[in-house]
Amino acid sequence: MLYLWIKALHIIFVVTWFAAIFYLPRLFVYHAQTEDAPGNERFKVMERKLYRGIMNPSAVLTVAFGIWLLWLNPVWLTQGWLHLKLALVVALIGYHLWCGRLLRAFARDENEYGHRWYRWFNELPVIVLVAAVILVEVKPF
Ligand code: HEM
């Protein structure tokens, strides 16, 4: 019973983490096309609030509830699907931190990339989402 409550919370924070991880690079796409000063400043505020207010707490809570699930049922630690999923989580955290670096470059008006680059960058977490959900639901190995 406790396990199922923790799993529900884990999934809720996975959803909010991904909402932010898809939206922030989308803001970068439009920010990279912005030429007026008020628009530039508005994007900086939106990006900072999204990153600090939603993305960071969601990441911490997803990982915390995931670890709690493993603590309640350590048998998952012996299974291959979990090892691969954890590798994907490490990649996702790397992507998250990369977003933070890009955000700070925008904040200093030192962005180096164009909107097309951000459109491709925006697609990377799709791979993690598809692979991780298949791994936890199908548990193929
Ligand atoms: C350190 C981070 C994480 C750990 C330790 C972790 C661990 C776990 C564990 C042990 C379960 C329970 C599996 C079961 O009861 O069958 C689970 C479920 C789940 N995890 Fe994670 N997870 C982490 C991050 C993520 C991420 C980033 C995603 C996003 C793709 C994710 C998506 C899910 C989903 C959708 C389920 C529900 C599976 C079901 O329907 O039973 N997890 N996670």
CSV table of C-alpha atoms and ligand atoms in Angstrom, one decimal:
chain,number,residue,atom,x,y,z
A,1,MET,CA,0.0,0.0,0.0
A,2,LEU,CA,2.8,2.5,1.0
A,3,TYR,CA,4.7,1.3,-2.1
A,4,LEU,CA,1.8,2.3,-4.4
A,5,TRP,CA,1.4,5.8,-2.8
A,6,ILE,CA,5.2,6.4,-3.3
A,7,LYS,CA,4.9,5.1,-6.8
A,8,ALA,CA,2.0,7.5,-7.5
A,9,LEU,CA,4.1,10.4,-6.2
A,10,HIS,CA,7.1,9.3,-8.2
A,11,ILE,CA,5.0,9.4,-11.4
A,12,ILE,CA,3.5,12.8,-10.6
A,13,PHE,CA,7.0,14.3,-10.3
A,14,VAL,CA,8.1,12.5,-13.4
A,15,VAL,CA,5.3,14.3,-15.3
A,16,THR,CA,6.1,17.7,-13.9
A,17,TRP,CA,9.8,17.2,-14.5
A,18,PHE,CA,9.2,16.4,-18.1
A,19,ALA,CA,6.7,19.2,-18.6
A,20,ALA,CA,9.5,21.6,-17.6
A,21,ILE,CA,12.2,19.8,-19.5
A,22,PHE,CA,10.1,20.1,-22.7
A,23,TYR,CA,8.9,23.7,-22.1
A,24,LEU,CA,12.3,25.3,-21.2
A,25,PRO,CA,14.1,24.5,-24.5
A,26,ARG,CA,10.9,25.6,-26.3
A,27,LEU,CA,11.3,29.0,-24.5
A,28,PHE,CA,15.0,29.0,-25.7
A,29,VAL,CA,13.7,28.5,-29.3
A,30,TYR,CA,11.6,31.7,-29.0
A,31,HIS,CA,14.2,33.6,-26.9
A,32,ALA,CA,16.9,32.9,-29.6
A,33,GLN,CA,14.6,34.7,-32.1
A,34,THR,CA,13.9,37.7,-29.9
A,35,GLU,CA,15.5,41.0,-30.8
A,36,ASP,CA,13.7,43.5,-28.6
A,37,ALA,CA,14.9,44.3,-25.0
A,38,PRO,CA,11.6,44.0,-23.1
A,39,GLY,CA,11.0,40.6,-24.8
A,40,ASN,CA,14.6,39.5,-23.9
A,41,GLU,CA,14.1,40.4,-20.3
A,42,ARG,CA,10.6,38.7,-20.1
A,43,PHE,CA,12.1,35.4,-21.4
A,44,LYS,CA,14.9,35.6,-18.8
A,45,VAL,CA,12.3,35.8,-16.0
A,46,MET,CA,10.1,33.0,-17.5
A,47,GLU,CA,13.1,30.7,-17.9
A,48,ARG,CA,14.5,31.4,-14.4
A,49,LYS,CA,11.1,30.8,-12.7
A,50,LEU,CA,10.5,27.6,-14.7
A,51,TYR,CA,14.0,26.2,-13.9
A,52,ARG,CA,14.1,27.1,-10.2
A,53,GLY,CA,10.4,26.8,-9.4
A,54,ILE,CA,9.4,23.6,-11.3
A,55,MET,CA,12.3,21.8,-13.0
A,56,ASN,CA,14.8,21.6,-10.0
A,57,PRO,CA,12.2,20.6,-7.3
A,58,SER,CA,10.6,18.0,-9.7
A,59,ALA,CA,14.0,16.4,-10.5
A,60,VAL,CA,14.9,16.2,-6.8
A,61,LEU,CA,11.5,14.7,-5.9
A,62,THR,CA,11.4,12.2,-8.8
A,63,VAL,CA,14.8,10.9,-7.7
A,64,ALA,CA,13.9,10.9,-4.0
A,65,PHE,CA,10.7,8.9,-4.5
A,66,GLY,CA,12.5,6.6,-7.0
A,67,ILE,CA,15.2,5.8,-4.4
A,68,TRP,CA,12.4,5.3,-1.8
A,69,LEU,CA,10.8,2.7,-4.1
A,70,LEU,CA,14.1,0.9,-4.4
A,71,TRP,CA,14.5,1.0,-0.6
A,72,LEU,CA,11.0,-0.6,-0.2
A,73,ASN,CA,11.7,-3.2,-2.9
A,74,PRO,CA,15.4,-3.8,-3.3
A,75,VAL,CA,14.9,-6.8,-5.6
A,76,TRP,CA,14.6,-4.3,-8.5
A,77,LEU,CA,18.3,-3.6,-8.0
A,78,THR,CA,19.2,-7.0,-9.4
A,79,GLN,CA,17.3,-6.5,-12.7
A,80,GLY,CA,18.8,-5.3,-15.9
A,81,TRP,CA,15.9,-2.9,-16.9
A,82,LEU,CA,16.6,-0.8,-13.7
A,83,HIS,CA,20.3,-0.6,-14.5
A,84,LEU,CA,19.6,0.8,-18.0
A,85,LYS,CA,16.9,3.1,-16.6
A,86,LEU,CA,19.3,4.5,-14.1
A,87,ALA,CA,21.8,5.2,-16.9
A,88,LEU,CA,19.0,7.1,-18.7
A,89,VAL,CA,18.3,9.1,-15.5
A,90,VAL,CA,22.0,10.1,-15.3
A,91,ALA,CA,21.8,11.3,-19.0
A,92,LEU,CA,18.6,13.2,-18.1
A,93,ILE,CA,20.2,14.9,-15.2
A,94,GLY,CA,23.1,15.8,-17.5
A,95,TYR,CA,20.6,17.4,-19.9
A,96,HIS,CA,18.9,19.2,-17.0
A,97,LEU,CA,22.2,20.7,-16.0
A,98,TRP,CA,23.1,21.6,-19.6
A,99,CYS,CA,19.7,23.5,-19.7
A,100,GLY,CA,20.9,25.4,-16.6
A,101,ARG,CA,24.1,26.4,-18.4
A,102,LEU,CA,22.2,27.6,-21.4
A,103,LEU,CA,19.9,29.6,-19.2
A,104,ARG,CA,22.7,31.3,-17.5
A,105,ALA,CA,24.3,32.2,-20.9
A,106,PHE,CA,20.9,33.8,-21.9
A,107,ALA,CA,20.8,35.7,-18.6
A,108,ARG,CA,24.3,37.2,-19.4
A,109,ASP,CA,23.1,37.9,-23.0
A,110,GLU,CA,25.8,35.5,-24.2
A,111,ASN,CA,23.7,32.9,-26.0
A,112,GLU,CA,25.7,31.2,-28.8
A,113,TYR,CA,23.1,29.1,-30.5
A,114,GLY,CA,20.3,29.8,-33.1
A,115,HIS,CA,16.6,28.8,-32.8
A,116,ARG,CA,17.2,25.7,-35.1
A,117,TRP,CA,19.8,24.4,-32.8
A,118,TYR,CA,17.4,24.7,-29.9
A,119,ARG,CA,14.7,22.9,-31.9
A,120,TRP,CA,16.9,19.8,-32.2
A,121,PHE,CA,18.1,20.2,-28.6
A,122,ASN,CA,14.5,20.1,-27.6
A,123,GLU,CA,14.0,16.6,-29.1
A,124,LEU,CA,16.7,14.8,-27.0
A,125,PRO,CA,14.6,14.2,-23.9
A,126,VAL,CA,12.0,12.5,-26.0
A,127,ILE,CA,14.4,9.5,-26.4
A,128,VAL,CA,14.8,9.2,-22.6
A,129,LEU,CA,11.0,9.4,-22.0
A,130,VAL,CA,10.2,6.7,-24.5
A,131,ALA,CA,13.0,4.4,-23.5
A,132,ALA,CA,12.4,4.8,-19.7
A,133,VAL,CA,8.7,4.3,-19.8
A,134,ILE,CA,9.1,1.1,-22.0
A,135,LEU,CA,11.7,-0.2,-19.5
A,136,VAL,CA,9.6,0.3,-16.4
A,137,GLU,CA,6.4,-1.0,-18.0
A,138,VAL,CA,7.6,-3.9,-20.1
A,139,LYS,CA,10.7,-4.8,-18.0
A,140,PRO,CA,12.1,-6.6,-21.0
A,141,PHE,CA,15.2,-8.0,-19.1
B,1,HEM,C1,17.0,8.0,-9.7
B,1,HEM,C2,15.9,8.1,-10.4
B,1,HEM,C3,14.8,7.0,-10.4
B,1,HEM,C4,14.7,5.8,-9.7
B,1,HEM,C5,15.6,5.3,-8.6
B,1,HEM,C6,13.5,5.2,-10.1
B,1,HEM,C7,13.0,4.0,-9.7
B,1,HEM,C8,11.8,3.5,-9.9
B,1,HEM,C9,11.2,2.3,-9.3
B,1,HEM,C10,12.0,1.4,-8.4
B,1,HEM,C11,10.0,2.1,-9.9
B,1,HEM,C12,9.0,1.0,-9.5
B,1,HEM,C13,8.9,-0.1,-10.6
B,1,HEM,C14,7.7,-1.0,-10.3
B,1,HEM,O1,7.1,-1.0,-9.2
B,1,HEM,O2,7.3,-1.7,-11.2
B,1,HEM,C15,9.7,3.2,-10.7
B,1,HEM,C16,8.5,3.4,-11.4
B,1,HEM,C17,8.4,4.3,-12.5
B,1,HEM,N1,9.3,5.2,-12.9
B,1,HEM,FE1,11.1,5.6,-12.0
B,1,HEM,N2,12.9,5.9,-11.1
B,1,HEM,C18,13.7,7.1,-11.4
B,1,HEM,C19,13.5,8.0,-12.3
B,1,HEM,C20,12.5,8.0,-13.3
B,1,HEM,C21,12.4,8.8,-14.4
B,1,HEM,C22,13.4,9.9,-14.8
B,1,HEM,C23,11.3,8.5,-15.1
B,1,HEM,C24,10.8,9.1,-16.4
B,1,HEM,C25,10.8,8.5,-17.5
B,1,HEM,C26,10.7,7.4,-14.4
B,1,HEM,C27,9.5,6.8,-14.8
B,1,HEM,C28,8.8,5.8,-14.0
B,1,HEM,C29,7.5,5.3,-14.3
B,1,HEM,C30,6.6,5.8,-15.4
B,1,HEM,C31,7.2,4.4,-13.3
B,1,HEM,C32,5.9,3.6,-13.1
B,1,HEM,C33,6.0,2.2,-13.5
B,1,HEM,C34,4.7,1.5,-13.3
B,1,HEM,O3,3.7,1.8,-13.9
B,1,HEM,O4,4.6,0.5,-12.5
B,1,HEM,N3,11.4,7.1,-13.3
B,1,HEM,N4,10.8,4.0,-10.8
